XYZ file of C-alpha atoms in Angstrom:
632
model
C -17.781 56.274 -6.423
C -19.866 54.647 -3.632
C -18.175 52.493 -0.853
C -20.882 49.555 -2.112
C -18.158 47.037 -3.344
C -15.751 47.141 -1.103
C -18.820 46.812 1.783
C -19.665 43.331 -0.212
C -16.488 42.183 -0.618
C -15.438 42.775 2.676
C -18.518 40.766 3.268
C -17.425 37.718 1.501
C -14.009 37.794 2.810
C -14.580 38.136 6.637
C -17.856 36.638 6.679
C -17.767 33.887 4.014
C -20.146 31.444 5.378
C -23.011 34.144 6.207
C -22.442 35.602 2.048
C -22.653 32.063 0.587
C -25.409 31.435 2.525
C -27.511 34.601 1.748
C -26.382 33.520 -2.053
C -27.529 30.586 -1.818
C -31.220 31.659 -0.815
C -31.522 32.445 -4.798
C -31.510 28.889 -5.892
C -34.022 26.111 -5.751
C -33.235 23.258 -3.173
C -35.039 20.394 -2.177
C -33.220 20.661 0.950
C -31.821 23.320 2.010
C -28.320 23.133 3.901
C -27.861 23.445 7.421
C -24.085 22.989 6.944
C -22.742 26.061 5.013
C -18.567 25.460 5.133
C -17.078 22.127 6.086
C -13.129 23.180 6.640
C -12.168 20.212 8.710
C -10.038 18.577 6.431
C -8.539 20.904 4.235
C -7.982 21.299 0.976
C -10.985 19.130 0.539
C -13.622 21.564 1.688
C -17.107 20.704 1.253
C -19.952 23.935 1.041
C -23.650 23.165 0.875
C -23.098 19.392 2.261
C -26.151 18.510 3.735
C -28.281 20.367 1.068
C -29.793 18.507 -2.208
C -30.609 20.126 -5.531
C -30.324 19.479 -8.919
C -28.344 21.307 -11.605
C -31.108 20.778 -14.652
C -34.286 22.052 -12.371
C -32.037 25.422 -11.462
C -31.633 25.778 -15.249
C -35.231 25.028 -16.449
C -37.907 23.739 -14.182
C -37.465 26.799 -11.539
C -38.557 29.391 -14.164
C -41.423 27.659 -15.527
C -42.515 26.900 -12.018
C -42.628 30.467 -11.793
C -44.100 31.541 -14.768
C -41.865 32.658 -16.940
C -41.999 29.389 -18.903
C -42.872 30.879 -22.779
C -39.657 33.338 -22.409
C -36.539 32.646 -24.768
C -34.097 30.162 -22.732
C -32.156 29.352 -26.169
C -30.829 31.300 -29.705
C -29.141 29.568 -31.904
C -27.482 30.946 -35.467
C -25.112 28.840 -37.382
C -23.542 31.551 -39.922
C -21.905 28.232 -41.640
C -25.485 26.265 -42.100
C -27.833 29.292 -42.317
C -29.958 27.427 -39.250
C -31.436 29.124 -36.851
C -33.799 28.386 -33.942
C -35.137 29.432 -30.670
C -36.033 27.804 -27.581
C -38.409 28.783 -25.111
C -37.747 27.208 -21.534
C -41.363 25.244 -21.869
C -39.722 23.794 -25.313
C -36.078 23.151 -24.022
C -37.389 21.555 -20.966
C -39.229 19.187 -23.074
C -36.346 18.405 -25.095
C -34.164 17.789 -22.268
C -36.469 15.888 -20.074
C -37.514 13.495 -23.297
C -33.377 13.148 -23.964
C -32.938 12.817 -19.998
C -35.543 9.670 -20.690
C -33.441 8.592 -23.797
C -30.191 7.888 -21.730
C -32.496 6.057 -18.496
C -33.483 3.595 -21.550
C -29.684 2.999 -22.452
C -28.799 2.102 -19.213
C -27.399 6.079 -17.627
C -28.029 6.560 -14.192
C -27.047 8.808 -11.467
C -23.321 8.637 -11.224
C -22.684 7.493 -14.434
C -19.982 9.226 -16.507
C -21.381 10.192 -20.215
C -18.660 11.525 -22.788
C -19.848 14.490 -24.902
C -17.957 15.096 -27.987
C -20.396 17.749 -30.416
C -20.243 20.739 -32.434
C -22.262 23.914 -31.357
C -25.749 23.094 -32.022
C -28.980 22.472 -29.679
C -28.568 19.425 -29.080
C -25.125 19.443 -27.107
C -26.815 21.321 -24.531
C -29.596 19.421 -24.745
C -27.270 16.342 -23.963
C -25.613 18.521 -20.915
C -28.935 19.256 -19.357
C -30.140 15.683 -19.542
C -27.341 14.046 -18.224
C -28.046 16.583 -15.503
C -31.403 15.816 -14.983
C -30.861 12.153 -14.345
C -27.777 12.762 -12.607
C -24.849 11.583 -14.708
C -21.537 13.285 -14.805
C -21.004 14.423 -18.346
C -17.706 15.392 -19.583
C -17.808 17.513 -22.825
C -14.585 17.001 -25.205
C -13.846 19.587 -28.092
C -15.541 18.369 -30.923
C -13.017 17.681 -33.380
C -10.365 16.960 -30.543
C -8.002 14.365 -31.649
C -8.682 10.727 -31.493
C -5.776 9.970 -28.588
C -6.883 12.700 -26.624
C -10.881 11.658 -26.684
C -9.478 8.357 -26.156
C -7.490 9.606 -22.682
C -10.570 11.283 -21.326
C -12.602 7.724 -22.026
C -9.995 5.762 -20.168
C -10.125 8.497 -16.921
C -13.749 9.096 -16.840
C -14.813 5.339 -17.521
C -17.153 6.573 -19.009
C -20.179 4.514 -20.341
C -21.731 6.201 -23.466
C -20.418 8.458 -25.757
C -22.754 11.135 -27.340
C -21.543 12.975 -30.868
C -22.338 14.120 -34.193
C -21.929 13.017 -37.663
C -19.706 16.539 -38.008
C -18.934 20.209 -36.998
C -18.207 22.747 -39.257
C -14.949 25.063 -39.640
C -14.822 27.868 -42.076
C -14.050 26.106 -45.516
C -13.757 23.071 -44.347
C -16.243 19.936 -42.387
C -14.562 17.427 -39.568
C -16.007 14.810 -39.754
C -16.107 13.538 -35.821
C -17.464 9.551 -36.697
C -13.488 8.238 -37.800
C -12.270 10.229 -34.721
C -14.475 8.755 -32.051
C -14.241 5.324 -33.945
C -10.033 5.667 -33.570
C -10.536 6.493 -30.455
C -12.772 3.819 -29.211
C -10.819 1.379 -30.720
C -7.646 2.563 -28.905
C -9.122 3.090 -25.403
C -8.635 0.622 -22.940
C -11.685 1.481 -20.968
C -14.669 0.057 -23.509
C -17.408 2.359 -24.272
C -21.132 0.592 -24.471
C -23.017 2.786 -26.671
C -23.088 5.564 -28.750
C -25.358 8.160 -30.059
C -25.136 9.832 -33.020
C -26.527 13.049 -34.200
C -27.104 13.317 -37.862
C -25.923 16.214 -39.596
C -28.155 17.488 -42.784
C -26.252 16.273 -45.846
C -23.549 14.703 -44.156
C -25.203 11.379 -42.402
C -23.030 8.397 -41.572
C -23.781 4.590 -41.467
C -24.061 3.309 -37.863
C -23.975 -0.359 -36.599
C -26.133 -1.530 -34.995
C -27.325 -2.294 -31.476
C -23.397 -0.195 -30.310
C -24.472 2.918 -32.183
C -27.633 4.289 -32.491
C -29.191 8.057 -33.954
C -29.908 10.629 -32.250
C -33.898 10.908 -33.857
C -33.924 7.451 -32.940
C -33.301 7.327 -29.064
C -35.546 10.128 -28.782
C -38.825 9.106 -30.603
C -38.809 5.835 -28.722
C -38.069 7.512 -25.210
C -40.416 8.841 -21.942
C -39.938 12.391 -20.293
C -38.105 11.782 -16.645
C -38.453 14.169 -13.805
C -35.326 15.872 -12.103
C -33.308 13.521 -10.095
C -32.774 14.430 -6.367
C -29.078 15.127 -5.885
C -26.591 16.162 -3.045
C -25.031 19.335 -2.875
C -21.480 17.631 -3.006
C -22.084 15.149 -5.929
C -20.554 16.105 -8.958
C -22.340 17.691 -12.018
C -19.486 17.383 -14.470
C -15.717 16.422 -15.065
C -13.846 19.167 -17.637
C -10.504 17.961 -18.887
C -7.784 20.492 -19.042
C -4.113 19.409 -20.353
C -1.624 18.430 -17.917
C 2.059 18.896 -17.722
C 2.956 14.955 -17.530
C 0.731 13.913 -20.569
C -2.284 12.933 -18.356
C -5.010 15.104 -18.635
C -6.340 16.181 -15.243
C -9.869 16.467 -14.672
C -11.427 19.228 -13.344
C -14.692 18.386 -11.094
C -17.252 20.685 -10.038
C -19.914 20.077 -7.051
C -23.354 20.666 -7.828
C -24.470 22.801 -5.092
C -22.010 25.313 -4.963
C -22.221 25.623 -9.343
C -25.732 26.212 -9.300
C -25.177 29.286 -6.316
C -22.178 31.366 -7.397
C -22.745 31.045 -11.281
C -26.171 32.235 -10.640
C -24.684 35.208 -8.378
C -22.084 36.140 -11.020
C -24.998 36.994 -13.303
C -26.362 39.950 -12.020
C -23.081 41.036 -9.984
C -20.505 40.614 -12.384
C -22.322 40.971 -15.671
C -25.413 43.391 -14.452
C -27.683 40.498 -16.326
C -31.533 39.936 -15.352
C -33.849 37.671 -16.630
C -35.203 39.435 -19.640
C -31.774 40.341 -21.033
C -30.115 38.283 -23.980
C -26.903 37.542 -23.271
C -23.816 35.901 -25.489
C -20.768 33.895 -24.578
C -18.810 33.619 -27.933
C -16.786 30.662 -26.988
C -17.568 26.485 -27.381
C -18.931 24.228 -25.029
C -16.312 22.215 -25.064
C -14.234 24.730 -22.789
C -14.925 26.317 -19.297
C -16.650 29.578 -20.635
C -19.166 27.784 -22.960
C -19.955 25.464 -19.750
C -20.361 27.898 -17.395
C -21.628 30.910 -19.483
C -23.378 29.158 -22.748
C -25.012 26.423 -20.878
C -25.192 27.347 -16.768
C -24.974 30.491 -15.909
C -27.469 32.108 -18.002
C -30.450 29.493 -17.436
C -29.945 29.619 -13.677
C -30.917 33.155 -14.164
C -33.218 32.816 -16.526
C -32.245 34.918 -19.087
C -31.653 34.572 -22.983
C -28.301 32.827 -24.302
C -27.358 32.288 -27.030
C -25.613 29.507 -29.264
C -23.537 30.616 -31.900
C -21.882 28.151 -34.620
C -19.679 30.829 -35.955
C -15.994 32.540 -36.048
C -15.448 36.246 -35.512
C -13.943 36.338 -39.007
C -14.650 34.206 -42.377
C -18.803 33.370 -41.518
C -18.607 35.138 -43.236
C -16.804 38.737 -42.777
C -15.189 40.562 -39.612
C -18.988 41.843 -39.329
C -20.175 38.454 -37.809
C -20.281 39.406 -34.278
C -22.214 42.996 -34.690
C -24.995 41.015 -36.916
C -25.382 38.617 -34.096
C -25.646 41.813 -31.488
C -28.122 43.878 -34.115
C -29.968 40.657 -35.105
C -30.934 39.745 -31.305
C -30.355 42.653 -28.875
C -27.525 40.934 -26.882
C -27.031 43.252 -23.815
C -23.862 41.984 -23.247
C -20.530 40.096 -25.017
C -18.278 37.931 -23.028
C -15.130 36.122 -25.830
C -11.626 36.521 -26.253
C -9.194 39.103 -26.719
C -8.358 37.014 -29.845
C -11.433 36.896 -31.208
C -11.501 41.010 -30.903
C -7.449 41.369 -32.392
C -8.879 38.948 -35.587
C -11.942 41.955 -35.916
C -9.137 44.483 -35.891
C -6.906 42.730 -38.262
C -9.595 42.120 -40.782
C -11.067 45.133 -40.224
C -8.856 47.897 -37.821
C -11.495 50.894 -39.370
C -14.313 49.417 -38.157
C -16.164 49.561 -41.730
C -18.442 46.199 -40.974
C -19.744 47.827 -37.831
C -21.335 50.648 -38.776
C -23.663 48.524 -40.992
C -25.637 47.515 -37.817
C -27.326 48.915 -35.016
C -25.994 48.203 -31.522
C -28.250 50.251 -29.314
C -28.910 47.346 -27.408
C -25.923 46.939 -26.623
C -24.303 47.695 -23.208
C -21.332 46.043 -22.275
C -18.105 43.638 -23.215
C -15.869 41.278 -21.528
C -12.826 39.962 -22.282
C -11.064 36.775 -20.766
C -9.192 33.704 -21.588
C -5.769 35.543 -22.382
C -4.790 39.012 -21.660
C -6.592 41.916 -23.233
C -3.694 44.359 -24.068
C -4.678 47.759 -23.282
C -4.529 48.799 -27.213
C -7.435 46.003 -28.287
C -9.235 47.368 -25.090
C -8.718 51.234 -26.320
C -9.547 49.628 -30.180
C -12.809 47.982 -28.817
C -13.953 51.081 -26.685
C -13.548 53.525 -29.582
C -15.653 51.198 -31.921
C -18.318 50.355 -29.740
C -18.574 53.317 -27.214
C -19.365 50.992 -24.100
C -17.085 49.773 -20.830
C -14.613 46.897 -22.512
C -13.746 44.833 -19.589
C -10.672 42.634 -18.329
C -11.828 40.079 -16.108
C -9.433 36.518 -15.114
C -10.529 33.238 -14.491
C -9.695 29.620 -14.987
C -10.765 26.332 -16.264
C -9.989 25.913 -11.992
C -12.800 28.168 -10.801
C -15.293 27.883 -13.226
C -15.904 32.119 -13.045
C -14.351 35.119 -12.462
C -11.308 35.582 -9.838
C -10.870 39.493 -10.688
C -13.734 41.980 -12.624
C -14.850 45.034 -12.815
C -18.284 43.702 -10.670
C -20.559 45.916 -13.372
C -23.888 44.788 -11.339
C -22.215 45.943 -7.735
C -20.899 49.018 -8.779
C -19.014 50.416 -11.791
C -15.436 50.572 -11.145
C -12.329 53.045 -13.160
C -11.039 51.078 -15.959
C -6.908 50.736 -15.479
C -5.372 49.481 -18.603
C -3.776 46.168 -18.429
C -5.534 45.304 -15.209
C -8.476 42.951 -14.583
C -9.642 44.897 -12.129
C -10.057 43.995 -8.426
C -10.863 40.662 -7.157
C -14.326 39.918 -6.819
C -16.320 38.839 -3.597
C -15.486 34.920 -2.758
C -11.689 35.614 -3.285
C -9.202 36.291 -1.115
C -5.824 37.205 -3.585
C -2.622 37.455 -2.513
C 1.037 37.688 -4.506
C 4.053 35.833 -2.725
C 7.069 35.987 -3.939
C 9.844 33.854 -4.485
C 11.184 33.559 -1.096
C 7.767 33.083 0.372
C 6.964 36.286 1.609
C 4.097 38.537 0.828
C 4.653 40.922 -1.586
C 3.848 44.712 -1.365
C 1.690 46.946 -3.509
C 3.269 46.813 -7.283
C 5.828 44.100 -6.410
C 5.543 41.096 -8.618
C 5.453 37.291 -7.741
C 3.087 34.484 -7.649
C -0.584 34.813 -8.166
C -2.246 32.732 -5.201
C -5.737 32.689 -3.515
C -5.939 32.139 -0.011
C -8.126 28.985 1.092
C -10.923 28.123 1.271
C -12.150 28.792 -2.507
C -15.682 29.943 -2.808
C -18.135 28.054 -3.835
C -18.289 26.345 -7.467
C -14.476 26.170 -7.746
C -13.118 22.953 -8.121
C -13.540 20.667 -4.858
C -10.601 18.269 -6.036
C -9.797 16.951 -9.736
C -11.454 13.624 -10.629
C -10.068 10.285 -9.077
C -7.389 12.246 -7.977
C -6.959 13.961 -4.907
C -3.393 13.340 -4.683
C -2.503 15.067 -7.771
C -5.328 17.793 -6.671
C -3.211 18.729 -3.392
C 0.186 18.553 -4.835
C -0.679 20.409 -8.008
C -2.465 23.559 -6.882
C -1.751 23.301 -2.975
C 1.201 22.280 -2.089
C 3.423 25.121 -2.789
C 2.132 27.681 -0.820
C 0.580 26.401 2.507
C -3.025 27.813 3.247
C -3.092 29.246 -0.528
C -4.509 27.763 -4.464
C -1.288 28.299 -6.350
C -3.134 29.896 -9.774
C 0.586 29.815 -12.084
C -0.315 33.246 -12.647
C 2.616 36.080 -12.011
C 1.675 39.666 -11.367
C 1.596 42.349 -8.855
C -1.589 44.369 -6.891
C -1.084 47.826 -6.993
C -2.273 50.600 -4.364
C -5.835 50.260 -5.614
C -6.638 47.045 -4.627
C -6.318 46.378 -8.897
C -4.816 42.885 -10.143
C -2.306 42.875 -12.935
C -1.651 39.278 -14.786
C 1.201 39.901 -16.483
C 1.816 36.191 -17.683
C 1.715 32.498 -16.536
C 4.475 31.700 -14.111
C 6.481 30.097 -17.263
C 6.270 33.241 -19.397
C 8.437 35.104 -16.599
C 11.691 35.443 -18.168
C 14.965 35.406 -16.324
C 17.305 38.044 -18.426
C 20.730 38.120 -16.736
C 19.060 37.814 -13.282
C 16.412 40.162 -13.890
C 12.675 38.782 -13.531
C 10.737 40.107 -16.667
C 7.232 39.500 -17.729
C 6.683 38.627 -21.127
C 3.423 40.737 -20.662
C 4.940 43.518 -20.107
C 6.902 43.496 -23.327
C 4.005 42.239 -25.418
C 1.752 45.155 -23.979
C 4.255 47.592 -25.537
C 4.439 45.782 -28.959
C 0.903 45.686 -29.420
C 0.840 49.500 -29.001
C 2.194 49.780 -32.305
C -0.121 51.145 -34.831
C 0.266 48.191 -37.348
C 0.268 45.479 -35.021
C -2.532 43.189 -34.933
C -1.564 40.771 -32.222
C 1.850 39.271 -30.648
C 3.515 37.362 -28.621
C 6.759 37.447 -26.765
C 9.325 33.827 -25.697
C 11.948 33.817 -23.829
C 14.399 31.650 -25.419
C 17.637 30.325 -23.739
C 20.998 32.151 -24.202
C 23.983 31.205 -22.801
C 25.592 34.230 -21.734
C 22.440 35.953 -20.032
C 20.349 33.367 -19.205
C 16.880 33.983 -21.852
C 16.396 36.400 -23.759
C 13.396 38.154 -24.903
C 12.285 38.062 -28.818
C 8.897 39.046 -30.186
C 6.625 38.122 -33.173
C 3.826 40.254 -34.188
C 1.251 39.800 -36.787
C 0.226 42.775 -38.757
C -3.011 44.237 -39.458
C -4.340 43.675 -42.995
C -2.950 46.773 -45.606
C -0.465 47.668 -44.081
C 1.731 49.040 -46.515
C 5.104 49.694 -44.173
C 7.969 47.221 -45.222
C 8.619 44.170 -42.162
C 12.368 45.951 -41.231
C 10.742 49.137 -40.510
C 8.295 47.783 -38.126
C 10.458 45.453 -36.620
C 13.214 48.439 -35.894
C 10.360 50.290 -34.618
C 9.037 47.278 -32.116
C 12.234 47.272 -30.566
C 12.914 51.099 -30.219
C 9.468 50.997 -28.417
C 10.824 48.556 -26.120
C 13.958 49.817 -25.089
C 11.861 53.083 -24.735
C 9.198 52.148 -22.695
C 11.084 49.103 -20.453
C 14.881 50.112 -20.882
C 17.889 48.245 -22.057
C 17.439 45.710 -19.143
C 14.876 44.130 -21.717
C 17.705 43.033 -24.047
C 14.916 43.233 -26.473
C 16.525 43.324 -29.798
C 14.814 40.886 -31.921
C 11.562 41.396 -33.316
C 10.157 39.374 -36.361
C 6.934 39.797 -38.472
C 4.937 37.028 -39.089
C 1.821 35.800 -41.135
C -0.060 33.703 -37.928
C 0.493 33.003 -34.313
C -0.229 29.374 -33.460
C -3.566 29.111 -31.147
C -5.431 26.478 -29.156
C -8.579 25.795 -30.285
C -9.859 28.326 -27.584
C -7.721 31.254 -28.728
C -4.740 31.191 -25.886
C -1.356 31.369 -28.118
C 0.947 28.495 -27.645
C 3.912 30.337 -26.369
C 5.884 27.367 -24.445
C 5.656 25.644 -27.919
C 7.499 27.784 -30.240
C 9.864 28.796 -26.923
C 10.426 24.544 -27.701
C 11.108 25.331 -31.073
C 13.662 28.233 -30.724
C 15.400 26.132 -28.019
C 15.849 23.019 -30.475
C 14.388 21.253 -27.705
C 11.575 18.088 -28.511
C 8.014 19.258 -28.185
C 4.967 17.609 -28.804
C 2.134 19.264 -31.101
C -0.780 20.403 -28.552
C -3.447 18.499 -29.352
C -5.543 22.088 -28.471
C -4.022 23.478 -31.659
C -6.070 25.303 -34.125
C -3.715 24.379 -37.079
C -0.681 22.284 -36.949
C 0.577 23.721 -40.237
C 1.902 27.177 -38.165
C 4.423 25.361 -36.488
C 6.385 24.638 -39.383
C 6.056 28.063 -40.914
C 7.001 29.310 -37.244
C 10.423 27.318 -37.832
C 10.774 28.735 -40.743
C 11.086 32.443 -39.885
C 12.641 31.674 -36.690
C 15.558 29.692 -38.688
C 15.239 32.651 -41.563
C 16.197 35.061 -38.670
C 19.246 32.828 -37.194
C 16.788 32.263 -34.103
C 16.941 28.363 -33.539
C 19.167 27.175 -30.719
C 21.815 24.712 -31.546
């Protein structure tokens, strides 16, 4: 291997302001900046500040201004509707810019906060890209999200219009979004003034008028607008992540510094150029669909698509491959969950070898850990690099990768890889001191962040400093726990809550789940450490089995824990392992863990509004009290 990352990275870290500045020669600017870094009152550091821009001309305008106007910006394929459509970035740009027009006529202006709560279709990224054009801040909720929680995000955004749908569509089943946004207008304390409403085929709702008006409506009567003039600094959207005291803490990102490193990470981390079609199988309403549905790829001008679809049930475990035969996707980026439901439904591969993948180069996994088993499972199938990459709802892109457009790197198993240019990662450990190669401790990032991290949260830069920076002076605290080995590779071995404390020893639940899911008829798992009085926690694990397998659940379980004490020793304490139907998962695929560790404590918990299906938690009781499990 060639010395051509490390030369880069070293780059970025010594030399950050001359490598965000060469970076940012690759995006459009109305003026450029003078003023690269501004570090003089830290956290709060400013890049680009003098420079103006604007986030929807990077995405469209730029590449028809160079030509390249009648090439596919947009794909969309609902599995669950049978629509499908394309975009070119001549068409899209129209839509936009007449949408753009639509919100100028009901009142939106630059600075004004627009709610966006819609299923996976066109139009939500139409609504993105407009507000962008005109300058508003859009916040996109989880369609579907529950009517407190959309009510929360209206009361910290203030926001003044609300944009939805009449639906979205699960497998089997239709939410219908109207009674959730009414509840939750009704319960806000900050008023919304208007709403628009997107029709769904077959499943229209009655509006009432002048509040709420359609979707076809707003557009047929409005005018395209040009791209507003913005500054570098101003913010292009607020993303609401949960936060621990109930008040959900919004994540802000600054326009400049978006539009320059998601637009680097395209070639450098993903090896994408602008005639490649690329696919982020995730939702809009989370950090990947923002930043690699929506951003990313148009800033580079490639393909991306939209897909309104599950990895299983739209309608088999073959739903991915279609999408990747149908449309010559270069590359995958989803979650390791999405990949262990494949392998459940379908561990032989059978759906696969109905299509052809030739296209095909390359996948990434983020958004939990990709045990080194799904990784091995994915590599055999598809016979292309499977990679491990971290990031956060925090950074908006990748913190660690295998950089596939620097220069290929050795796959370890169970690492992301190295971190990537921009970021400067340390571990610390308990007492404050720096740990060594392989020792664990704290996950932290040495300041400043690169560019398009967050800047501060929204209204709140209080919160902002004690939250992330506070803990460790000079360093973002990411609640990650792992160690760095002698390779320079990063291994995140679980949030700082998921390291257990078993009779003084400091165990990752990681570590223990990595070995369960080696198993041969494990499908996914997921190891708690619940309280015990004599050593502190201890460990217990639940595994879900792939389908057919024919091997009774005390075999398995025996076997689990034989693995265990094998492969981490009797310190573990590992001796409970217990085979169940479903893990409970946000909406995004990351399993709850600190809420059934709530359950097996006996302790009060609150159901996640992020949850995929309530109903788990009960049946997670259920075996845990079946196996003599629940505290107290």
């Amino acid at each position: 291997m060639s010395d051509k990352f490390n030369k880069i990275y070293d780059h970025s870290i010594k030399n950050p302001e001359k490598f965000w500045q060469e970076a940012a020669e690759d995006i459009f600017w109305f003026k450029k900046p003078t003023k690269i870094l501004n570090k003089f009152n830290p956290p709060f550091y400013k890049w680009y500040e003098d420079g103006s821009t604007n986030t929807c001309y990077n995405a469209l305008d730029v590449h028809i201004d160079k030509g390249r106007g009648e090439n596919t910006a947009l794909i969309y394929d609902s599995p669950i509707t049978g629509n499908k459509s394309k975009f070119t970035y001549e068409e899209l740009r129209s839509k936009v810019a007449n949408f753009a027009g639509a919100l100028k006529a009901q009142g939106i202006n630059k600075g004004d906060r627009v709610i966006i709560y819609m299923p996976m279709i066109p139009e939500a990224v139409i609504a993105m890209l407009g507000c962008a054009r005109i300058g508003a801040i859009h916040s996109v909720v989880f369609g579907g999200f529950a009517s407190t929680e959309l009510a929360s995000r209206i009361d910290d955004s203030k926001a003044k219009l609300l944009i939805t749908a009449s639906c979205g569509f699960e497998p089997g089943r239709t939410v219908e979004y109207k009674p959730l946004v009414d509840e939750a207008i009704k319960i806000a304390n900050h008023k919304i003034k208007k709403m628009i409403l997107f029709q769904r085929t077959g499943h229209e709702v009655k509006l009432n008028a002048p509040t709420e008006i359609s979707w076809e409506e707003v557009v047929s009567n409005a005018e395209a607008v040009d791209c507003v003039e913005m500054n570098s600094n101003e913010f292009a959207y607020i993303l609401y992540t949960s936060g621990t005291t109930g008040t959900p803490k919004g994540i802000v990102r600054d326009i400049g510094g978006h539009i320059v490193a998601l637009k680097w990470t395209m070639k450098n981390i993903y090896n994408i150029d602008t005639n490649d079609i690329w696919w982020s199988a995730s939702d809009i309403g989370w950090i990947v669909g923002h930043s690699y549905i929506v951003y990313a790829p148009l800033f580079k001008g490639c393909t991306t698509v939209l897909f309104e679809g599950k990895p299983v049930g739209t309608p088999d475990a073959g739903a991915f491959w279609k999408i990747i035969s149908d449309y010559k996707v270069k590359s995958l980026f989803t979650a390791p969950t999405a990949f262990r439901a494949i392998k459940k439904e379908d561990p032989e591969g059978k759906f696969f070898s109905k299509y052809d993948l030739s296209s095909f180069e390359s996948l990434f996994l983020a958004g939990e850990r990709a045990d080194p088993d799904t990784i091995k499972w994915a590599e055999n199938l598809l016979k292309v690099p499977v990679i491990d990459h971290w990031w956060q709802t925090e950074t908006s892109w990748a913190i660690s990768s295998n950089c596939t457009g620097i220069e290929m790197m050795e796959t370890k198993y169970g690492s992301a890889c190295k971190a990537v240019p921009g970021y400067d990662v340390k571990i610390i450990k308990p007492d404050q001191s720096l740990a060594k190669p392989n020792e664990m401790g704290d996950i932290v990032v040495k300041l400043p962040l690169p560019p398009g991290t967050f800047p501060t949260l929204w209204n709140a830069d209080k919160r902002y400093k004690e939250n992330y920076m506070s803990n460790y002076d000079g360093y973002y605290q990411t609640y990650d726990a792992g160690h760095i080995d002698d390779d320079g590779y990063i291994w995140i071995m679980s949030r700082t809550d998921d390291i257990i404390n078993v009779a003084g020893h400091r165990l990752s639940t990681g570590a223990i789940e990595e070995v369960l899911s080696e198993h041969q008829s494990v499908a996914e798992c997921a190891v708690l450490g619940i309280a015990d009085k004599l050593k502190g926690q201890l460990p217990i694990g639940l595994v879900v089995l792939k389908s057919g397998v024919d091997k009774d659940d005390e075999t398995i379980s025996k076997e689990c824990i034989q693995m265990v004490r094998a492969k981490i020793g009797p310190v573990a304490a590992f001796k409970v392992t217990i085979v169940i139907k479903r893990l409970p998962k946000t909406r995004s695929g990351k399993i709850l863990r600190g809420t059934i560790r709530k359950i097996a404590d006996n302790v009060e918990y609150k159901i996640p509004p992020t949850i995929d299906d309530p109903a788990i938690l009960s049946e997670i009781k259920e075996d845990l009290i079946k196996h003599k499990i629940l505290n107290g």
